[in-house]
Amino acid sequence: MARLSKKTPSVCTDNPLSKSEVNRKITLMREILDSSFGPNGRLKQIHNNVGGHVLTTSTSSSLLQAFYSSEPLLKLINASILNHVSRFSDCGLYVGILCLSLIKHVQESDLRPSVAISMNKHLLELCTSYLKHEDCNCKVTIDLGSCRSLVTLARSVISSKPGSMLTEKEKQHIGTLTVHAFLLTVPDGETSDTVRLGRTVMVAMEGQSVLDSAVFHGLLVDVPDVLLHSIHAERITLRPGPFRLALFSVSLSGDLSALGKGSLEVPSGAPDPEDVVLEQLLGLGEQVVNNQVDVFMCQRVIHPVLQQYLRKHGVLVIERLGIALIDPIVQMTGAQAVASYQTPISPEAYGQVKGICVRTVGPRILLHLLPPEEPASTICTMVVCHRNETMLNELKSAIQKAEHVLRLTLRDPVALLGGGCTETLLAAYCRNKGTSEAMDASSSMGVSRSEYLLGLHAFCLSLESVALALDHDGGTSLIDLTHAHCWYIPSGQAPQSGTLPLVETSQWGNEAPPTCGCGIVERRTRPEQGMGLEWTLLNCRYPPFTPTPLVGDATSAPQPRVLDSFTAKFNALQVAVETANLILGIRFIIQDVN
Amino acid sequence: MQMQPECLRLDSVLQTVSVLEAVVQRSFGPDGGQVLFTRDTGQTLLTRHGTRILTALRLDHPLVRMVVECVRKHSDVTGDGSKTFILLLASLLREIRKHNGKAPKNVAGAKWLGEALLAFGLDELSNVISVGVASHATYLSDTCNPTHTDTRTVVKTDTGTLRRLLGSFLHTRISPTHVEVISQLTCELLCRWSFQGSFVNEHFPSLHTAVSGFPTGCSRLLEGQVIHADFSTPLPVHNRGQIKALTVTEHLEPSGTSGGMESVCARSGQRLDSVCAVLHQLGVSLLLSSVTQSEATLAAARRNGVGVLECVPEDDLSLFCLLSGSQPITDWATIRFVHLGFPKAEGKVQPHSLVVCGLTEGQTEQSVDAIRDALLMLHTAWQPTHRPTATDETPHTDRQTDASTDTCTGQVGPGCVISIGGTFEFLLHHALQLFPHANKHTRSHSDTPDVSRMLAEALLSVPRRIYSHSSRQYLAAHSHALSKVLDGCSSGCSLGVESVSCKYQLILAVLQCLRNILEHTVSFITSFLSCITEEVMPNPNVYLVSHSLTSY
């Protein structure tokens, strides 16, 4: 009997951002996200209070999926970060930090929400048009002909996930492998307008050193040990390829599940249905043998009698492949997955592999299917090793993200400077541009000039606070007053910052690190520029100035050390500001508590 | 305890409606904020839609439920004005209470006033509007009219007014930062469909796609139709250009069994082969199926290079059939097929679908809702005002026919729009105050001036709410609107515009609702008077302090 319960009226909250409880939760979330950001981010352990699985992570996707809040505003922020991550894989924490600090700074500036919203929108447009512009100083064009910047990009993504606990050498190794795997999935030679990228199949292996990770062209298939021992004896290892391959997606176990539910009545005298099916299977085997198939694969179970028959005729039989491998095999070998055993196999359903060999990776022995020469295959396998499961999972997700970022680069071959430099540059640009056109812009938007300047300051502070969030060790973040890049002094080396006047430019010269956050500006005085650099603290007001681009020839100029995906960060910036605007515009909350 | 049940009830009605008003006015007007609500499923949704807000409250009070129902009915039809509905209703109730205060002896006074107001609305309002308001309004350019048949002659349409109308509507429904993008897209969508508003309206579910995770600025129009299903077997890359598609609504392979084992095995194979042969012969390379197909079928399709889309939503399939002129196959004996590339020869209509982007599901849903209602609102805007509302079951049918024959001279034409910012209310207020002088032949209602003045006063509450943050702006807007009357010219409206017809329908719906409430109130009281005891009656001394109507 259906239970009918009375609906209770909803709970309403008026003007939620003015409630201290809501603000406390928002601050907490900001602190959580802030402290997880960047390569030095602090890891978070998540477990529920009755025990069970413990998750150690600092990546936004795992963190926020596990993070449950009953506060509707936080739910909304959470959802928009996760939606962004699901599309672009990268910059999830960036969205969260920028959005929450915008909310914080707007609240501190005491602007009316509607004014703050239109200001944020205006400044966002300023930023996006600057980023799209050719002369943008934050952009670096990626030369797809050389691996250098691709590796830098992949490395930056991987090192921004400290949960995978990699050393510098390991980061370099994994970064290189990721780019290698990525390049294998890009088809070459085709000039048609649509390009179909291949795929990287990941095989995870626990307990091995990270440096044992490797990339193989083709596919690695897990098979039982018994089979591997017999492979050496079979003819497949004796003669050179290519080999013909048949692939089945239907179960060849001989049961009658395909007929659906219901009872089957067999009149006496009629043949046993199972015998009929087995007969058909053997007929299939005969056809396969006659067509000189060397490898016989099935997604599901193969009847032992059929297996025995095929082995006897020297065919390599692999069963229980699982659905995940079917698509890569189809792509690599050109075979078609056959879904019925009642009809004879059409000749074009067969695929090809160039060869088969046995690979030993750590403790596991895997069967390696080599891709055929023609057409060039775009399938590769990456064996990812790490010492324990938690770190391995983090590493896997980091690699997947890096791969996605690389793919995004293919469409739009530009990257943004990392290490906080893009944010400081954008902030300096907005501050300069905004201040110079404050008069016109404020009147066209219908806000007063002081409101305009307050909104501008809040926006720039929020951008800078993303750069500030990269530091977790109590160091000092600086901005230089020429190129507007971000510099970072580790704690203990900087003088007491509390006693400084607001703008003190000269005295940082000795303590500043040799290069800026992204690595393209160097501290040494450049003779061609005729002047040294001046610095100021990042989180204080400084006079607006035009960031000058770096000059100098391309060969001698230092290469950026840290790069971020342009596409992901561009979207992240928009998502962050729009989410902040959404939150600021909310006047009332109605919670259905049924 | 002896008391005036009427007066008391009216107060409690007013109190209840005022509660609703307090909630709704948070998101009223161009400066209104968003309302975030979480569903019982845990979903978070954003809205500024009055009906949504009111239903989300899940209020139990029978009177509230009645009002909410009225609002819902009204906005289902016109798509507009649900927040103004509540404001108007509340201020009309206040007017009635004020009036009743003068003559407390009149037991059925409130009910009678409600009747009179409604009668006035049905009989005279259209006239008053056409005289006092419509002369200061502008009209949407005729090419945007959905009833306009000859679409071939339309070359370049002036969509400026239409865009302003959409813009100001969306200003009340979505975040102001997204209004420009969305109204631009909606306008373009209508253009592409040659302003066949009702068609777009009907098929809107399959004409839009909501995508979350991107900023709203990424929303765009796509040529062609978006089918909301993914390929089960990929469409072969090699044949671009025109392809033939087949729609099916049944399994291609029989699932049942009859007869012996061998025959089943053999037959299903044969059946598939024959199907594939037919497909091949027809050159079909895309199969749209409303049901899932068996793996064997998919494999056969893959073998023959046919792309298959499974589980295509019913709406998509019917629109596809409509656009391409095909029929779904339910019986293999008769096969018809189509070109997917939608031949362009027939007429000016270019099928386009709308892709709406947003950060979260809640936001895309809000935008989609707003666009749908904008289309409804446009539909209403094209109705001339002399038509009776379809919102309610009206017991006044005889009077309506009267009214339409009476007022056919003074109706407001379709597509009549007027500047936003309370202009309509100011003008109508002015016209209603002049009403008894202008109208010589008031025959049936001797008390019309009374009623019309009440309505006039109540109307002013809407612009008061719009300019609630500064009374100076209110006065400025008022004098600006009145200067129009004195100048006698319809000045071009550079800002947004709103539909006069929608406003008219809104007022009628409010009057209907008001009458219903008052009638129910009285019958409720009279039937339950006997069982009223002191403790269930609310304290008659506690009156809600309403917003002072004379503060300006």
PDB file of C-alpha atoms in Angstrom, chain B residues 21-169:
ATOM      1  CA  GLU B  21       3.537  39.522  -1.754  1.00  0.00           C
ATOM      2  CA  ALA B  22       6.455  39.799   0.639  1.00  0.00           C
ATOM      3  CA  VAL B  23       8.059  36.717  -0.864  1.00  0.00           C
ATOM      4  CA  VAL B  24       7.405  37.605  -4.473  1.00  0.00           C
ATOM      5  CA  GLN B  25       8.611  41.188  -4.312  1.00  0.00           C
ATOM      6  CA  ARG B  26      12.174  39.972  -3.626  1.00  0.00           C
ATOM      7  CA  SER B  27      12.522  39.121  -7.242  1.00  0.00           C
ATOM      8  CA  PHE B  28      10.100  41.652  -8.698  1.00  0.00           C
ATOM      9  CA  GLY B  29      11.101  44.207 -11.251  1.00  0.00           C
ATOM     10  CA  PRO B  30      14.364  44.899 -13.023  1.00  0.00           C
ATOM     11  CA  ASP B  31      16.331  45.118  -9.765  1.00  0.00           C
ATOM     12  CA  GLY B  32      14.881  41.943  -8.344  1.00  0.00           C
ATOM     13  CA  GLY B  33      17.147  39.192  -7.141  1.00  0.00           C
ATOM     14  CA  GLN B  34      17.247  35.508  -7.784  1.00  0.00           C
ATOM     15  CA  VAL B  35      15.588  32.895  -5.646  1.00  0.00           C
ATOM     16  CA  LEU B  36      17.469  29.699  -5.051  1.00  0.00           C
ATOM     17  CA  PHE B  37      15.412  26.705  -4.169  1.00  0.00           C
ATOM     18  CA  THR B  38      16.302  23.178  -3.388  1.00  0.00           C
ATOM     19  CA  ARG B  39      13.899  20.450  -4.358  1.00  0.00           C
ATOM     20  CA  ASP B  40      13.010  17.517  -2.179  1.00  0.00           C
ATOM     21  CA  THR B  41      15.343  15.498  -4.392  1.00  0.00           C
ATOM     22  CA  GLY B  42      18.261  17.700  -3.366  1.00  0.00           C
ATOM     23  CA  GLN B  43      18.477  19.475  -6.733  1.00  0.00           C
ATOM     24  CA  THR B  44      19.232  23.157  -6.537  1.00  0.00           C
ATOM     25  CA  LEU B  45      17.363  25.409  -8.930  1.00  0.00           C
ATOM     26  CA  LEU B  46      17.455  29.105  -9.598  1.00  0.00           C
ATOM     27  CA  THR B  47      14.407  31.084 -10.481  1.00  0.00           C
ATOM     28  CA  ARG B  48      12.781  34.464 -10.672  1.00  0.00           C
ATOM     29  CA  HIS B  49       9.536  33.032 -11.931  1.00  0.00           C
ATOM     30  CA  GLY B  50       6.660  33.975  -9.667  1.00  0.00           C
ATOM     31  CA  THR B  51       4.721  30.767 -10.161  1.00  0.00           C
ATOM     32  CA  ARG B  52       7.773  28.661  -9.476  1.00  0.00           C
ATOM     33  CA  ILE B  53       8.490  30.555  -6.289  1.00  0.00           C
ATOM     34  CA  LEU B  54       4.928  30.297  -5.063  1.00  0.00           C
ATOM     35  CA  THR B  55       4.603  26.593  -5.740  1.00  0.00           C
ATOM     36  CA  ALA B  56       7.999  25.916  -4.207  1.00  0.00           C
ATOM     37  CA  LEU B  57       6.763  27.316  -0.926  1.00  0.00           C
ATOM     38  CA  ARG B  58       4.376  24.375  -0.608  1.00  0.00           C
ATOM     39  CA  LEU B  59       2.016  26.362   1.524  1.00  0.00           C
ATOM     40  CA  ASP B  60      -0.857  24.540   3.109  1.00  0.00           C
ATOM     41  CA  HIS B  61      -3.369  27.279   3.602  1.00  0.00           C
ATOM     42  CA  PRO B  62      -6.428  26.568   1.418  1.00  0.00           C
ATOM     43  CA  LEU B  63      -6.764  30.184   0.381  1.00  0.00           C
ATOM     44  CA  VAL B  64      -3.119  30.387  -0.625  1.00  0.00           C
ATOM     45  CA  ARG B  65      -3.488  27.251  -2.648  1.00  0.00           C
ATOM     46  CA  MET B  66      -6.403  28.793  -4.444  1.00  0.00           C
ATOM     47  CA  VAL B  67      -4.472  31.962  -5.227  1.00  0.00           C
ATOM     48  CA  VAL B  68      -1.421  29.997  -6.342  1.00  0.00           C
ATOM     49  CA  GLU B  69      -3.639  27.913  -8.573  1.00  0.00           C
ATOM     50  CA  CYS B  70      -5.051  31.057 -10.174  1.00  0.00           C
ATOM     51  CA  VAL B  71      -1.549  32.430 -10.736  1.00  0.00           C
ATOM     52  CA  ARG B  72      -0.434  29.160 -12.221  1.00  0.00           C
ATOM     53  CA  LYS B  73      -3.367  29.027 -14.616  1.00  0.00           C
ATOM     54  CA  HIS B  74      -2.757  32.569 -15.702  1.00  0.00           C
ATOM     55  CA  SER B  75       0.952  32.147 -16.316  1.00  0.00           C
ATOM     56  CA  ASP B  76       0.467  28.822 -18.058  1.00  0.00           C
ATOM     57  CA  VAL B  77      -1.538  30.638 -20.670  1.00  0.00           C
ATOM     58  CA  THR B  78       0.286  33.938 -21.000  1.00  0.00           C
ATOM     59  CA  GLY B  79       3.697  33.087 -19.580  1.00  0.00           C
ATOM     60  CA  ASP B  80       3.936  36.466 -17.961  1.00  0.00           C
ATOM     61  CA  GLY B  81       2.907  38.555 -15.003  1.00  0.00           C
ATOM     62  CA  SER B  82       2.800  36.121 -12.130  1.00  0.00           C
ATOM     63  CA  LYS B  83       4.577  38.454  -9.731  1.00  0.00           C
ATOM     64  CA  THR B  84       2.517  41.478 -10.755  1.00  0.00           C
ATOM     65  CA  PHE B  85      -0.539  39.290 -10.240  1.00  0.00           C
ATOM     66  CA  ILE B  86       0.160  38.974  -6.536  1.00  0.00           C
ATOM     67  CA  LEU B  87       1.025  42.656  -6.148  1.00  0.00           C
ATOM     68  CA  LEU B  88      -2.175  43.741  -7.846  1.00  0.00           C
ATOM     69  CA  LEU B  89      -4.291  41.280  -5.936  1.00  0.00           C
ATOM     70  CA  ALA B  90      -2.899  42.480  -2.624  1.00  0.00           C
ATOM     71  CA  SER B  91      -3.429  46.125  -3.415  1.00  0.00           C
ATOM     72  CA  LEU B  92      -6.959  45.519  -4.708  1.00  0.00           C
ATOM     73  CA  LEU B  93      -7.763  43.750  -1.469  1.00  0.00           C
ATOM     74  CA  ARG B  94      -6.437  46.725   0.428  1.00  0.00           C
ATOM     75  CA  GLU B  95      -8.630  49.029  -1.617  1.00  0.00           C
ATOM     76  CA  ILE B  96     -11.659  46.892  -0.901  1.00  0.00           C
ATOM     77  CA  ARG B  97     -10.922  46.881   2.791  1.00  0.00           C
ATOM     78  CA  LYS B  98     -10.554  50.630   2.742  1.00  0.00           C
ATOM     79  CA  HIS B  99     -13.859  50.943   0.961  1.00  0.00           C
ATOM     80  CA  ASN B 100     -15.547  48.496   3.263  1.00  0.00           C
ATOM     81  CA  GLY B 101     -14.310  50.388   6.249  1.00  0.00           C
ATOM     82  CA  LYS B 102     -16.629  53.219   5.234  1.00  0.00           C
ATOM     83  CA  ALA B 103     -19.708  51.054   5.151  1.00  0.00           C
ATOM     84  CA  PRO B 104     -19.262  48.213   7.609  1.00  0.00           C
ATOM     85  CA  LYS B 105     -22.974  47.468   7.760  1.00  0.00           C
ATOM     86  CA  ASN B 106     -22.918  46.138   4.244  1.00  0.00           C
ATOM     87  CA  VAL B 107     -22.528  42.434   4.910  1.00  0.00           C
ATOM     88  CA  ALA B 108     -21.984  41.227   1.365  1.00  0.00           C
ATOM     89  CA  GLY B 109     -20.112  44.387   0.399  1.00  0.00           C
ATOM     90  CA  ALA B 110     -16.799  42.777  -0.384  1.00  0.00           C
ATOM     91  CA  LYS B 111     -18.350  40.086  -2.471  1.00  0.00           C
ATOM     92  CA  TRP B 112     -20.423  42.577  -4.301  1.00  0.00           C
ATOM     93  CA  LEU B 113     -17.402  44.763  -4.953  1.00  0.00           C
ATOM     94  CA  GLY B 114     -15.553  41.803  -6.342  1.00  0.00           C
ATOM     95  CA  GLU B 115     -18.415  41.112  -8.717  1.00  0.00           C
ATOM     96  CA  ALA B 116     -18.572  44.719  -9.745  1.00  0.00           C
ATOM     97  CA  LEU B 117     -14.856  44.915 -10.386  1.00  0.00           C
ATOM     98  CA  LEU B 118     -14.939  41.847 -12.546  1.00  0.00           C
ATOM     99  CA  ALA B 119     -17.945  43.077 -14.469  1.00  0.00           C
ATOM    100  CA  PHE B 120     -16.220  46.368 -15.018  1.00  0.00           C
ATOM    101  CA  GLY B 121     -13.088  44.599 -16.181  1.00  0.00           C
ATOM    102  CA  LEU B 122     -14.963  42.469 -18.656  1.00  0.00           C
ATOM    103  CA  ASP B 123     -17.204  45.203 -20.003  1.00  0.00           C
ATOM    104  CA  GLU B 124     -15.343  48.447 -19.932  1.00  0.00           C
ATOM    105  CA  LEU B 125     -11.654  47.887 -19.398  1.00  0.00           C
ATOM    106  CA  SER B 126     -10.872  47.084 -22.997  1.00  0.00           C
ATOM    107  CA  ASN B 127     -12.506  50.358 -24.008  1.00  0.00           C
ATOM    108  CA  VAL B 128     -10.638  52.376 -21.442  1.00  0.00           C
ATOM    109  CA  ILE B 129      -7.341  50.855 -22.462  1.00  0.00           C
ATOM    110  CA  SER B 130      -7.898  51.449 -26.132  1.00  0.00           C
ATOM    111  CA  VAL B 131      -8.772  55.079 -25.474  1.00  0.00           C
ATOM    112  CA  GLY B 132      -6.368  55.951 -22.714  1.00  0.00           C
ATOM    113  CA  VAL B 133      -3.392  53.732 -23.303  1.00  0.00           C
ATOM    114  CA  ALA B 134      -3.277  52.325 -26.787  1.00  0.00           C
ATOM    115  CA  SER B 135      -3.099  55.742 -28.365  1.00  0.00           C
ATOM    116  CA  HIS B 136       0.272  56.210 -26.703  1.00  0.00           C
ATOM    117  CA  ALA B 137       1.594  52.811 -27.647  1.00  0.00           C
ATOM    118  CA  THR B 138       3.573  51.521 -30.565  1.00  0.00           C
ATOM    119  CA  TYR B 139       3.021  48.370 -32.535  1.00  0.00           C
ATOM    120  CA  LEU B 140       5.274  45.478 -33.315  1.00  0.00           C
ATOM    121  CA  SER B 141       6.167  45.472 -36.949  1.00  0.00           C
ATOM    122  CA  ASP B 142       3.660  43.403 -38.818  1.00  0.00           C
ATOM    123  CA  THR B 143       6.185  41.001 -40.276  1.00  0.00           C
ATOM    124  CA  CYS B 144       6.733  39.448 -36.890  1.00  0.00           C
ATOM    125  CA  ASN B 145       3.134  38.405 -36.735  1.00  0.00           C
ATOM    126  CA  PRO B 146       2.804  34.658 -36.542  1.00  0.00           C
ATOM    127  CA  THR B 147      -0.538  34.817 -38.291  1.00  0.00           C
ATOM    128  CA  HIS B 148       1.085  36.529 -41.188  1.00  0.00           C
ATOM    129  CA  THR B 149       0.798  33.976 -43.950  1.00  0.00           C
ATOM    130  CA  ASP B 150       2.893  35.238 -46.788  1.00  0.00           C
ATOM    131  CA  THR B 151       6.366  34.606 -45.442  1.00  0.00           C
ATOM    132  CA  ARG B 152       7.960  34.679 -48.851  1.00  0.00           C
ATOM    133  CA  THR B 153       7.776  38.414 -49.160  1.00  0.00           C
ATOM    134  CA  VAL B 154       9.634  39.022 -45.933  1.00  0.00           C
ATOM    135  CA  VAL B 155      13.165  39.896 -46.823  1.00  0.00           C
ATOM    136  CA  LYS B 156      14.501  42.027 -44.051  1.00  0.00           C
ATOM    137  CA  THR B 157      12.536  42.287 -40.863  1.00  0.00           C
ATOM    138  CA  ASP B 158      12.864  45.069 -38.392  1.00  0.00           C
ATOM    139  CA  THR B 159      13.245  43.189 -35.153  1.00  0.00           C
ATOM    140  CA  GLY B 160      14.167  46.137 -32.975  1.00  0.00           C
ATOM    141  CA  THR B 161      10.874  46.351 -31.148  1.00  0.00           C
ATOM    142  CA  LEU B 162      10.594  42.608 -30.847  1.00  0.00           C
ATOM    143  CA  ARG B 163      14.037  42.450 -29.329  1.00  0.00           C
ATOM    144  CA  ARG B 164      13.161  45.153 -26.839  1.00  0.00           C
ATOM    145  CA  LEU B 165       9.981  43.345 -25.909  1.00  0.00           C
ATOM    146  CA  LEU B 166      11.861  40.098 -25.353  1.00  0.00           C
ATOM    147  CA  GLY B 167      14.651  41.898 -23.540  1.00  0.00           C
ATOM    148  CA  SER B 168      12.412  43.561 -21.030  1.00  0.00           C
ATOM    149  CA  PHE B 169      10.513  40.357 -20.448  1.00  0.00           C
TER     150      PHE B 169
END
